Coordinates of C-alpha atoms in Angstrom, one line a residue:
Chain A
M348 CA 34.7 84.8 150.1
N349 CA 35.5 81.9 152.4
L350 CA 38.8 83.3 153.8
Q351 CA 39.9 80.1 155.5
L352 CA 39.4 78.2 152.2
A353 CA 41.3 80.9 150.2
N354 CA 44.1 80.7 152.7
F355 CA 44.3 76.9 152.4
E356 CA 44.3 77.2 148.6
D357 CA 47.1 79.7 148.9
L358 CA 49.3 77.6 151.1
L359 CA 48.6 74.5 148.9
D360 CA 49.7 76.4 145.9
T361 CA 52.8 77.8 147.5
Y362 CA 54.1 74.9 149.6
Y363 CA 52.6 71.8 147.8
Q364 CA 52.0 72.4 144.1
G365 CA 54.6 75.2 143.9
T366 CA 57.4 73.0 145.2
E367 CA 58.6 69.4 144.7
A368 CA 56.4 68.4 147.7
H369 CA 53.6 67.1 145.5
E370 CA 56.1 64.9 143.6
A371 CA 57.1 63.3 146.9
A372 CA 53.5 62.8 147.9
E373 CA 52.8 61.0 144.6
H374 CA 55.9 58.9 144.7
L375 CA 55.6 57.9 148.4
G376 CA 51.8 57.3 148.0
D377 CA 52.5 54.9 145.1
L378 CA 55.2 53.0 147.1
I379 CA 52.9 52.8 150.1
R380 CA 49.9 51.6 148.1
G381 CA 52.1 49.1 146.3
Q382 CA 53.6 47.9 149.7
Q383 CA 57.1 48.5 148.4
H384 CA 58.7 48.4 151.8
L385 CA 62.2 47.7 150.7
Q386 CA 62.2 50.6 148.3
L387 CA 60.7 52.9 150.9
A388 CA 63.4 51.8 153.4
A389 CA 66.2 52.3 150.9
L390 CA 64.9 55.7 149.8
L391 CA 64.4 57.0 153.4
R392 CA 67.5 55.5 155.0
D393 CA 70.0 57.3 157.3
H394 CA 72.5 59.0 154.9
R395 CA 75.1 59.0 157.6
K396 CA 75.2 55.2 157.7
R397 CA 74.9 54.7 153.9
A398 CA 75.4 57.6 151.6
I399 CA 72.9 58.5 149.0
R400 CA 74.5 58.6 145.6
S401 CA 71.6 58.1 143.1
Q402 CA 70.6 61.5 141.7
K403 CA 67.0 60.2 141.6
K404 CA 67.0 59.3 145.3
I405 CA 68.7 62.6 146.2
K406 CA 65.9 64.5 144.3
L407 CA 63.2 62.4 146.0
R408 CA 64.6 62.9 149.4
R409 CA 64.8 66.6 148.8
A410 CA 61.1 66.5 147.7
T411 CA 60.3 64.6 150.8
D412 CA 61.9 67.3 152.9
R413 CA 59.7 69.8 151.1
L414 CA 56.7 67.7 151.9
M415 CA 57.6 67.7 155.6
S416 CA 58.1 71.4 155.4
C417 CA 54.6 71.7 153.8
C418 CA 53.0 69.6 156.6
S419 CA 54.9 71.7 159.2
L420 CA 53.5 74.9 157.7
M421 CA 50.0 73.4 157.5
E422 CA 50.2 72.6 161.2
V423 CA 51.1 76.2 162.1
A424 CA 48.1 77.3 159.9
S425 CA 45.8 74.8 161.5
L426 CA 46.9 75.7 165.0
T427 CA 45.9 79.3 164.4
G428 CA 42.6 78.6 162.6
F429 CA 44.1 80.3 159.5
V430 CA 42.8 77.3 157.4
P431 CA 39.7 75.1 157.7
E432 CA 39.9 71.7 159.3
L433 CA 42.0 69.7 156.8
R434 CA 41.0 66.1 157.8
Q435 CA 38.3 65.8 155.1
T436 CA 40.2 67.6 152.3
D437 CA 41.8 65.7 149.4
F438 CA 45.2 66.9 150.8
G439 CA 44.5 65.7 154.3
M440 CA 43.3 62.3 153.1
K441 CA 46.3 62.0 150.8
M442 CA 48.8 63.0 153.6
L443 CA 47.6 60.8 156.5
P444 CA 48.6 57.4 155.1
I445 CA 52.0 58.9 154.1
L446 CA 52.6 60.4 157.5
E447 CA 51.5 57.2 159.2
N448 CA 53.8 54.9 157.1
K449 CA 56.5 53.4 159.4
H450 CA 59.4 54.3 157.0
V451 CA 58.2 57.8 156.6
R452 CA 57.7 58.2 160.3
R453 CA 61.2 56.9 161.0
Y454 CA 62.5 59.5 158.5
Y455 CA 60.8 62.5 160.2
E456 CA 60.7 61.2 163.8
E457 CA 64.1 59.5 164.3
L458 CA 66.6 60.2 161.5
Y459 CA 65.8 63.8 160.9
P460 CA 63.5 64.6 163.7
T461 CA 60.9 67.4 163.2
K462 CA 57.9 67.9 165.5
L463 CA 55.3 69.7 163.5
P464 CA 54.6 66.9 160.9
Q465 CA 54.1 64.7 164.0
L466 CA 51.5 67.1 165.4
F467 CA 49.9 67.4 161.9
R468 CA 49.6 63.6 161.7
Y469 CA 47.7 63.5 165.0
R470 CA 45.5 66.3 163.7
L471 CA 44.7 64.5 160.5
A472 CA 44.0 61.3 162.5
G473 CA 41.6 63.2 164.7
A474 CA 43.6 62.9 167.8
S475 CA 44.3 66.6 168.1
N476 CA 42.2 69.6 167.1
I477 CA 43.9 72.4 169.0
I478 CA 43.3 75.9 167.8
E479 CA 44.9 78.7 169.7
N480 CA 42.1 80.9 171.1
I481 CA 43.6 84.3 171.3
D482 CA 42.9 87.8 169.9
R483 CA 42.1 87.2 166.2
T484 CA 43.4 90.5 165.0
D485 CA 46.9 90.0 166.4
L486 CA 46.8 86.3 165.4
N487 CA 46.0 87.1 161.8
R488 CA 48.6 89.8 161.7
N489 CA 51.3 87.5 163.1
V490 CA 50.4 84.6 160.9
L491 CA 50.5 86.8 157.8
A492 CA 53.9 88.2 159.0
F493 CA 55.2 84.7 159.6
L494 CA 54.1 83.6 156.1
A495 CA 55.7 86.7 154.5
L496 CA 58.9 85.9 156.4
D497 CA 58.8 82.2 155.4
R498 CA 58.3 83.2 151.8
R499 CA 61.4 85.3 152.0
F500 CA 63.3 82.3 153.5
M501 CA 62.0 80.0 150.8
E502 CA 62.8 82.3 147.9
K503 CA 66.2 83.7 149.0
L504 CA 67.8 81.2 151.4
D505 CA 66.3 77.7 151.2
D506 CA 67.8 76.9 147.8
G507 CA 70.9 79.0 148.3
I508 CA 74.5 78.1 149.2
L509 CA 75.0 79.6 152.6
L510 CA 72.7 77.1 154.4
R511 CA 74.4 74.2 152.7
M512 CA 77.8 75.6 153.8
L513 CA 76.5 76.0 157.3
D514 CA 75.4 72.4 157.1
S515 CA 79.1 71.3 156.5
F516 CA 78.9 71.0 152.7
T517 CA 81.5 72.5 150.4
I518 CA 80.4 74.4 147.4
Q519 CA 82.8 74.2 144.4
G520 CA 85.6 73.6 146.8
Y521 CA 84.7 76.4 149.2
W522 CA 84.0 75.9 152.9
F523 CA 82.2 78.4 155.1
S524 CA 85.7 79.2 156.6
D525 CA 86.5 80.8 153.2
V526 CA 83.6 83.2 153.7
V527 CA 84.8 83.9 157.2
E528 CA 88.2 84.7 155.9
L529 CA 86.7 87.2 153.4
I530 CA 84.9 89.0 156.2
S531 CA 88.2 89.6 157.9
K532 CA 89.2 91.8 155.0
P533 CA 86.9 94.9 155.0
E534 CA 87.6 96.2 151.5
E535 CA 87.4 92.8 149.8
F536 CA 84.2 92.1 151.8
I537 CA 82.5 95.3 150.6
N538 CA 83.6 94.9 147.0
H539 CA 82.3 91.3 147.0
L540 CA 79.0 92.5 148.6
L541 CA 78.5 95.1 145.8
L542 CA 79.2 92.8 142.9
A543 CA 76.4 92.5 140.3
P544 CA 74.6 89.1 140.7
E545 CA 76.0 87.8 137.4
K546 CA 79.6 88.6 138.5
R547 CA 79.3 86.9 141.9
D548 CA 81.3 83.8 142.7
V549 CA 80.5 81.3 145.4
R550 CA 82.0 83.4 148.2
S551 CA 80.3 86.6 147.2
Q552 CA 77.0 84.8 146.8
A553 CA 77.5 83.3 150.2
L554 CA 78.3 86.7 151.7
N555 CA 75.1 88.1 150.3
E556 CA 73.1 85.2 151.7
F557 CA 74.9 85.7 155.0
S558 CA 73.5 89.3 155.1
L559 CA 70.0 88.0 154.2
F560 CA 70.2 85.2 156.8
M561 CA 71.2 87.5 159.6
Q562 CA 68.3 89.8 158.7
F563 CA 66.0 86.8 158.6
C564 CA 67.2 85.8 162.1
F565 CA 66.6 89.4 163.4
D566 CA 63.1 89.4 161.9
L567 CA 62.2 86.0 163.1
H568 CA 63.4 86.9 166.6
Q569 CA 61.4 90.1 166.5
L570 CA 58.3 88.3 165.3
L571 CA 58.5 85.6 168.0
A572 CA 58.9 88.3 170.6
K573 CA 55.6 89.9 169.5
I574 CA 53.6 86.6 169.9
E575 CA 51.8 86.1 173.2
S576 CA 51.0 82.4 172.7
Q577 CA 53.9 80.3 173.8
L578 CA 52.6 77.4 171.8
L579 CA 52.4 79.4 168.6
Q580 CA 55.8 80.9 169.2
S581 CA 57.2 77.4 169.6
A582 CA 55.4 76.1 166.5
M583 CA 56.8 78.9 164.3
W584 CA 60.2 78.4 165.7
N585 CA 59.9 74.6 165.1
H586 CA 59.3 75.3 161.4
Y587 CA 63.0 76.1 161.3
S588 CA 64.1 73.6 163.9
Y589 CA 66.5 71.9 161.5
W590 CA 68.6 75.0 161.4
F591 CA 68.2 76.3 164.9
Y592 CA 68.0 73.0 166.8
I593 CA 69.2 70.0 165.0
I594 CA 72.4 71.7 163.7
G595 CA 71.9 74.8 166.0
D596 CA 75.2 74.5 167.9
E597 CA 77.2 74.2 164.7
L598 CA 75.3 77.0 163.0
S599 CA 75.7 79.3 166.0
K600 CA 79.4 78.5 166.2
R601 CA 80.0 79.2 162.5
L602 CA 78.0 82.4 162.3
G603 CA 79.7 83.5 165.6
E604 CA 83.1 83.1 164.0
A605 CA 81.9 85.1 161.0
L606 CA 80.5 87.9 163.1
S607 CA 83.6 88.1 165.3
Q608 CA 85.6 89.1 162.2
F609 CA 83.7 92.4 162.1
L610 CA 85.2 93.3 165.5
K611 CA 88.7 93.2 164.0
W612 CA 87.9 95.9 161.5
K613 CA 89.7 99.2 162.2
P614 CA 87.6 102.3 161.5
E615 CA 89.2 105.1 159.5
G616 CA 90.9 107.5 161.9
G617 CA 89.9 105.4 164.9
D618 CA 86.2 106.6 164.5
K619 CA 84.6 105.7 167.8
D620 CA 81.1 105.8 166.4
A621 CA 82.0 103.1 163.8
A622 CA 83.7 101.0 166.4
K623 CA 80.6 101.3 168.7
A624 CA 78.2 100.6 165.8
V625 CA 79.9 97.4 164.9
Q626 CA 80.2 96.2 168.5
T627 CA 76.5 96.9 169.0
Y628 CA 75.6 95.0 165.8
V629 CA 77.7 91.9 166.7
S630 CA 76.4 91.9 170.3
E631 CA 72.8 92.1 169.1
A632 CA 73.3 89.5 166.4
S633 CA 75.0 87.1 168.9
T634 CA 72.1 87.5 171.3
V635 CA 69.6 86.7 168.6
L636 CA 71.5 83.6 167.5
E637 CA 72.0 82.5 171.0
E638 CA 68.2 82.7 171.7
L639 CA 67.2 81.1 168.5
T640 CA 69.6 78.1 169.0
S641 CA 69.1 77.7 172.7
G642 CA 66.3 75.2 172.4
R643 CA 64.2 77.2 174.9
L644 CA 61.5 77.6 172.3
A645 CA 61.2 73.8 171.7
E646 CA 59.4 73.1 175.0
P647 CA 55.7 74.0 174.4
V648 CA 55.5 71.9 171.2
D649 CA 57.4 69.1 172.9
A650 CA 54.9 69.2 175.8
L651 CA 51.9 69.1 173.5
L652 CA 53.3 66.3 171.5
K653 CA 54.0 64.3 174.7
K654 CA 50.4 65.0 175.9
I655 CA 48.8 63.9 172.6
S656 CA 50.9 60.8 172.1
G657 CA 50.0 59.9 175.7
Chain B
M814 CA 39.6 90.2 161.3
Q815 CA 41.7 89.1 158.3
T816 CA 41.4 91.9 155.6
H817 CA 44.0 90.6 153.1
L818 CA 45.2 87.3 151.8
A819 CA 48.8 86.3 152.5
L820 CA 51.6 88.1 150.8
R821 CA 52.4 86.5 147.5
T822 CA 55.1 86.9 144.8
L823 CA 53.5 87.8 141.5
K824 CA 53.3 85.0 138.9
G825 CA 52.2 84.9 135.3
T826 CA 52.8 87.0 132.2
Q827 CA 52.6 90.3 134.0
K828 CA 55.6 89.5 136.1
P829 CA 58.6 91.8 135.4
D830 CA 62.2 90.6 135.8
K831 CA 62.3 91.4 139.5
D832 CA 59.9 90.2 142.2
V833 CA 56.6 92.0 142.7
H834 CA 54.7 91.2 146.0
V835 CA 51.0 91.6 146.4
L836 CA 48.6 91.6 149.4
F837 CA 45.1 91.1 147.8
A838 CA 42.2 92.5 149.7
A839 CA 39.6 90.0 150.9
Q840 CA 36.8 92.5 150.1
P841 CA 38.2 94.6 147.2
K842 CA 36.8 97.9 146.1
R843 CA 38.6 98.6 142.8
K844 CA 41.4 100.5 144.5
A845 CA 45.1 99.7 145.0
L846 CA 48.3 101.0 146.5
L847 CA 51.5 100.4 144.7
F848 CA 54.9 100.9 146.5
I849 CA 58.0 101.4 144.4
H850 CA 61.3 101.3 146.3
G851 CA 64.4 103.5 145.8
F852 CA 68.0 103.2 145.0
S853 CA 69.1 99.6 145.7
G854 CA 66.1 99.0 147.8
D855 CA 64.1 95.9 148.3
A856 CA 60.4 95.7 147.3
I857 CA 59.3 95.0 150.9
K858 CA 62.2 95.9 153.2
T859 CA 62.4 99.5 152.0
W860 CA 58.8 100.0 153.3
S861 CA 58.7 97.8 156.3
D862 CA 56.4 97.7 158.3
F863 CA 53.9 99.2 155.8
H864 CA 53.1 95.7 154.7
E865 CA 52.2 94.6 158.3
L866 CA 50.5 97.8 159.4
L867 CA 48.4 98.9 156.3
P868 CA 46.0 95.9 156.1
G869 CA 44.6 96.8 159.5
R870 CA 44.0 100.5 158.8
P871 CA 40.4 101.4 157.9
Q872 CA 41.3 103.3 154.7
C873 CA 43.2 100.3 153.4
T874 CA 41.2 97.3 154.2
C875 CA 39.6 97.1 150.8
R876 CA 42.7 98.1 148.7
D877 CA 45.1 95.7 147.1
I878 CA 48.6 96.5 148.1
I879 CA 51.4 95.9 145.6
F880 CA 55.2 96.1 146.3
Y881 CA 57.0 96.6 143.0
G882 CA 60.6 95.4 142.6
Y883 CA 63.2 96.4 140.1
D884 CA 67.0 96.6 139.8
G885 CA 67.5 99.9 141.6
L886 CA 71.3 99.5 141.9
R887 CA 72.6 99.0 138.4
A888 CA 69.8 99.4 135.9
D889 CA 69.5 102.4 133.6
M890 CA 66.8 104.8 134.9
H891 CA 65.0 105.2 131.6
A892 CA 64.9 101.4 131.1
S893 CA 63.5 100.9 134.6
A894 CA 60.8 103.6 133.9
A895 CA 59.8 101.9 130.7
I896 CA 59.6 98.5 132.4
F897 CA 57.5 100.0 135.2
R898 CA 55.2 101.7 132.6
A899 CA 54.7 98.4 130.8
F900 CA 53.8 96.8 134.2
L901 CA 51.2 99.5 134.9
D902 CA 49.8 99.1 131.5
E903 CA 49.4 95.3 132.0
L904 CA 47.9 95.9 135.5
F905 CA 45.2 98.2 134.2
K906 CA 44.6 96.6 130.8
S907 CA 44.9 92.9 131.7
T908 CA 43.5 93.0 135.2
K909 CA 41.5 89.8 134.6
S910 CA 44.5 87.6 133.8
F911 CA 46.6 89.4 136.4
L912 CA 44.1 88.3 139.0
A913 CA 43.4 84.9 137.5
D914 CA 47.1 84.0 137.7
N915 CA 47.6 85.2 141.2
L916 CA 44.4 84.6 143.3
P917 CA 43.4 81.2 144.7
P918 CA 40.2 79.7 143.1
S919 CA 37.8 80.8 145.9
A920 CA 39.1 84.4 145.9
Q921 CA 38.6 85.0 142.2
R922 CA 36.8 88.3 141.3
A923 CA 34.1 89.3 138.9
D924 CA 35.1 89.4 135.3
D925 CA 34.6 93.2 135.1
F926 CA 36.8 93.9 138.1
G927 CA 39.3 96.7 137.4
Y928 CA 41.1 99.5 139.2
D929 CA 39.5 102.9 139.4
E930 CA 42.3 104.3 141.5
L931 CA 46.0 103.4 141.9
V932 CA 48.1 105.4 144.4
I933 CA 51.7 105.1 143.6
I934 CA 53.9 105.6 146.6
A935 CA 57.6 106.1 145.6
H936 CA 60.8 106.4 147.6
S937 CA 64.0 108.1 146.4
L938 CA 64.9 106.8 142.9
G939 CA 61.5 105.2 142.8
A940 CA 60.0 108.7 142.5
V941 CA 62.1 109.4 139.4
I942 CA 61.1 106.1 137.8
A943 CA 57.4 106.6 138.6
R944 CA 57.4 110.2 137.3
R945 CA 59.1 109.3 134.1
A946 CA 56.8 106.3 133.6
L947 CA 53.7 108.4 134.2
L948 CA 55.0 111.2 131.9
D949 CA 55.6 108.8 129.1
A950 CA 52.2 107.1 129.7
T951 CA 50.6 110.6 129.5
R952 CA 52.4 111.3 126.2
M953 CA 51.3 108.0 124.8
S954 CA 47.7 108.9 125.8
L955 CA 47.2 105.7 127.8
D956 CA 43.8 106.2 129.4
W957 CA 44.6 104.6 132.7
V958 CA 47.1 107.2 133.7
V959 CA 44.5 109.7 135.0
R960 CA 43.5 107.0 137.6
T961 CA 46.9 107.2 139.2
K962 CA 48.1 109.4 142.1
L963 CA 51.6 110.1 143.3
V964 CA 52.8 110.2 146.9
L965 CA 56.6 110.6 147.3
Y966 CA 59.0 109.9 150.2
A967 CA 62.5 111.5 150.0
P968 CA 62.3 111.8 146.2
A969 CA 65.5 111.9 144.2
H970 CA 64.0 114.0 141.4
K971 CA 66.4 116.9 142.1
G972 CA 69.5 114.7 142.4
A973 CA 71.1 112.2 144.8
K974 CA 74.5 111.0 145.9
V975 CA 74.1 107.3 145.2
T976 CA 77.5 106.0 146.0
E977 CA 77.1 106.9 149.7
L978 CA 73.8 105.1 149.7
A979 CA 75.1 101.9 148.0
L980 CA 77.0 100.8 151.1
E981 CA 74.1 101.6 153.4
V982 CA 71.5 99.6 151.5
A983 CA 73.4 96.8 149.8
S984 CA 73.3 94.6 152.9
S985 CA 71.7 94.3 156.4
F986 CA 75.0 95.4 158.0
T987 CA 74.1 98.9 158.7
F988 CA 77.5 99.9 160.2
L989 CA 79.4 99.5 156.9
K990 CA 78.9 103.1 155.8
L991 CA 80.7 104.3 158.9
F992 CA 84.0 102.7 158.0
G993 CA 84.8 105.1 155.2
I994 CA 85.8 102.4 152.8
V995 CA 85.7 103.5 149.2
A996 CA 83.8 100.8 147.3
R997 CA 84.4 99.9 143.7
F998 CA 80.9 100.4 142.4
E999 CA 79.7 101.1 138.9
S1000 CA 76.2 102.2 137.9
P1001 CA 74.6 104.5 135.3
L1002 CA 72.6 105.9 138.2
I1003 CA 75.7 107.7 139.6
D1004 CA 75.6 110.1 136.6
Q1005 CA 71.9 110.0 136.0
L1006 CA 71.1 111.1 139.5
K1007 CA 73.6 114.0 139.7
P1008 CA 71.7 117.2 140.4
E1009 CA 72.8 118.7 137.1
S1010 CA 72.1 115.6 135.0
Q1011 CA 70.4 115.8 131.7
S1012 CA 67.9 113.1 132.7
L1013 CA 66.7 115.1 135.7
K1014 CA 66.6 118.3 133.8
A1015 CA 64.5 116.7 131.1
L1016 CA 62.2 115.2 133.8
L1017 CA 61.5 118.6 135.2
E1018 CA 61.0 120.3 131.9
D1019 CA 58.7 117.6 130.6
T1020 CA 56.7 117.7 133.8
E1021 CA 56.3 121.5 133.7
I1022 CA 55.2 121.4 130.1
A1023 CA 52.7 118.6 130.7
T1024 CA 51.2 120.2 133.8
K1025 CA 51.0 123.7 132.3
D1026 CA 47.6 125.5 132.9
G1027 CA 46.5 122.9 135.4
A1028 CA 46.6 120.0 132.9
N1029 CA 47.5 116.4 133.9
T1030 CA 47.1 116.8 137.6
H1031 CA 48.1 113.2 138.1
L1032 CA 51.7 114.2 137.4
V1033 CA 51.7 116.5 140.4
A1034 CA 52.5 114.7 143.7
R1035 CA 49.6 114.6 146.2
K1036 CA 52.2 114.7 149.0
V1037 CA 55.9 114.9 149.4
V1038 CA 57.5 113.6 152.6
I1039 CA 61.1 114.4 153.4
A1040 CA 63.5 113.4 156.2
E1041 CA 64.9 115.8 158.7
Y1042 CA 68.4 114.4 158.4
E1043 CA 68.6 113.9 154.7
K1044 CA 72.1 113.3 153.3
I1045 CA 71.4 111.5 150.1
V1046 CA 68.9 113.5 148.0
Q1047 CA 68.4 117.2 147.3
N1048 CA 65.3 118.3 149.2
E1049 CA 64.3 121.0 146.7
S1050 CA 60.8 121.4 145.4
F1051 CA 59.9 120.0 142.0
G1052 CA 57.5 121.6 139.5
K1053 CA 54.0 122.1 141.0
D1054 CA 54.5 119.6 143.8
P1055 CA 53.1 120.8 147.2
P1056 CA 55.6 122.0 149.9
P1057 CA 56.9 118.9 151.7
D1058 CA 56.0 117.4 155.1
T1059 CA 59.1 116.7 157.2
I1060 CA 59.2 113.8 159.5
P1061 CA 61.5 114.7 162.5
E1062 CA 64.4 112.5 163.5
T1063 CA 64.4 110.5 160.3
T1064 CA 67.0 109.8 157.6
H1065 CA 66.7 109.0 153.9
T1066 CA 66.1 105.4 154.6
S1067 CA 64.0 105.6 157.8
V1068 CA 61.5 108.2 156.5
C1069 CA 59.4 105.5 154.8
K1070 CA 59.5 102.9 157.5
P1071 CA 56.6 103.1 159.9
K1072 CA 56.6 100.9 163.0
R1073 CA 53.9 100.2 165.5
D1074 CA 55.3 103.0 167.7
F1075 CA 56.2 105.3 164.8
L1076 CA 53.2 105.8 162.6
Q1077 CA 53.9 109.1 160.9
P1078 CA 54.9 107.8 157.5
L1079 CA 51.7 105.8 157.5
I1080 CA 49.5 108.7 158.7
L1081 CA 50.9 111.0 156.0
L1082 CA 50.0 108.5 153.4
E1083 CA 46.5 108.0 154.8
A1084 CA 45.9 111.7 154.4
C1085 CA 46.0 111.2 150.7
L1086 CA 43.6 108.3 150.4

């Protein structure tokens, strides 16, 4: 079996065919080939300047985000030699003109900046062929662990409501502050947490996702700490840069407020072990969030990008 | 060297309601490990870091590794066992389509590929579900059942206090159980896992009948691993199972979680392979 090829087929199935990414590639490819510049500019505009109201456009922009996420993942996989060189593959040849288009570039470089698709574009254009040359056993183990973690993120969190709330959206009239309020009431918090999925409302669903997201942060932090290559560390972190960098301050502040509610809980009979356990958890969680949102991990990828772009 | 493909969530007709995750071996040898979690557990998190450590171990490089998921918080025990049995039946009988649906094109296997051995590793409630499923498969004379082996971690087959565990495993907030909050929680498992429950009595009686005079050795666990500080399940022996191995300094939930610096759960499993 050609393992690199099997890995590539796997990733293609999960991140391209298995998501709306392939729909975005088809649509953007058609617009680019048809030189529909106005349509491209309108579709990929800054939503903060002119809101997106058309359901079709909202869906296509979401698919475009999936496509960027797919490119980001393919760059991590290429960087580690987990997949073969992708320049001459159908996927690579389809992606290059899309990533090179000026409207698409503006979307992922300026409006919603993300670094890995930029590196991937240079790779597909032949301007970069960097593969981290470190211990293969560790590398494979870490890449597989990263993919397992990312799969969990995709399946449990990416389409959920917590991340949208943390991104300042309201869901059925609820803000993240409503979730924070729930955490301040221990009994209500626990009963919401134990509700059967079909009985959950927005707040209890967000609470469950809050638990999953905190676990994800701990696991990502732990995985990054195991990785010796700073570039690979930075690349894996960059895959989540929207959450930990672009809206990192806001995310850290909101989650910090939520975590601080736990410190107000009064243990039964003043149990010191319970008080200490909650303090330890909140302290560790705060450290993890602080490190993930500090921007420290951005540097190696930034430096590489600067070097390649000359 | 990469020994397994990336972890994937099962697709296709064999997929039960809950997620099943699989690590397919790059050089398979007709053997697999199947992990089934316990009360309220998660298919992967219950067993972490087995999924990261096993692929690199010599005895496991050629084995497919499956992490089976089911509703271990609210579903009826007998219903879960029947669903699990149906999954095993599909896995053994429809192996070709199971693989075709879930392997990338360049990793497809020969048409006659099948499993000669499936080691089922079960934690807590998972041990009860697995035992009931294998018992029923034996009664139904399903031919694949003799190709299975059981390895159990903190099995709940002699009873468990599940309400205490609900708080511990329902979230990643491990401190919740220390606050002594009485949760409103309903599940048929609360009664089904009581030590004196009819379901557990029947499980023991049926196992003893089925294993009489050395018959059906696949229904006897190859190994039983228990925690030193067990507060959830009754650590009593079951039928003809061997005496347990205790892992010091572990609890009900940590007994099945090997780490790079804590390999005992993994070493005990390897002894059965």
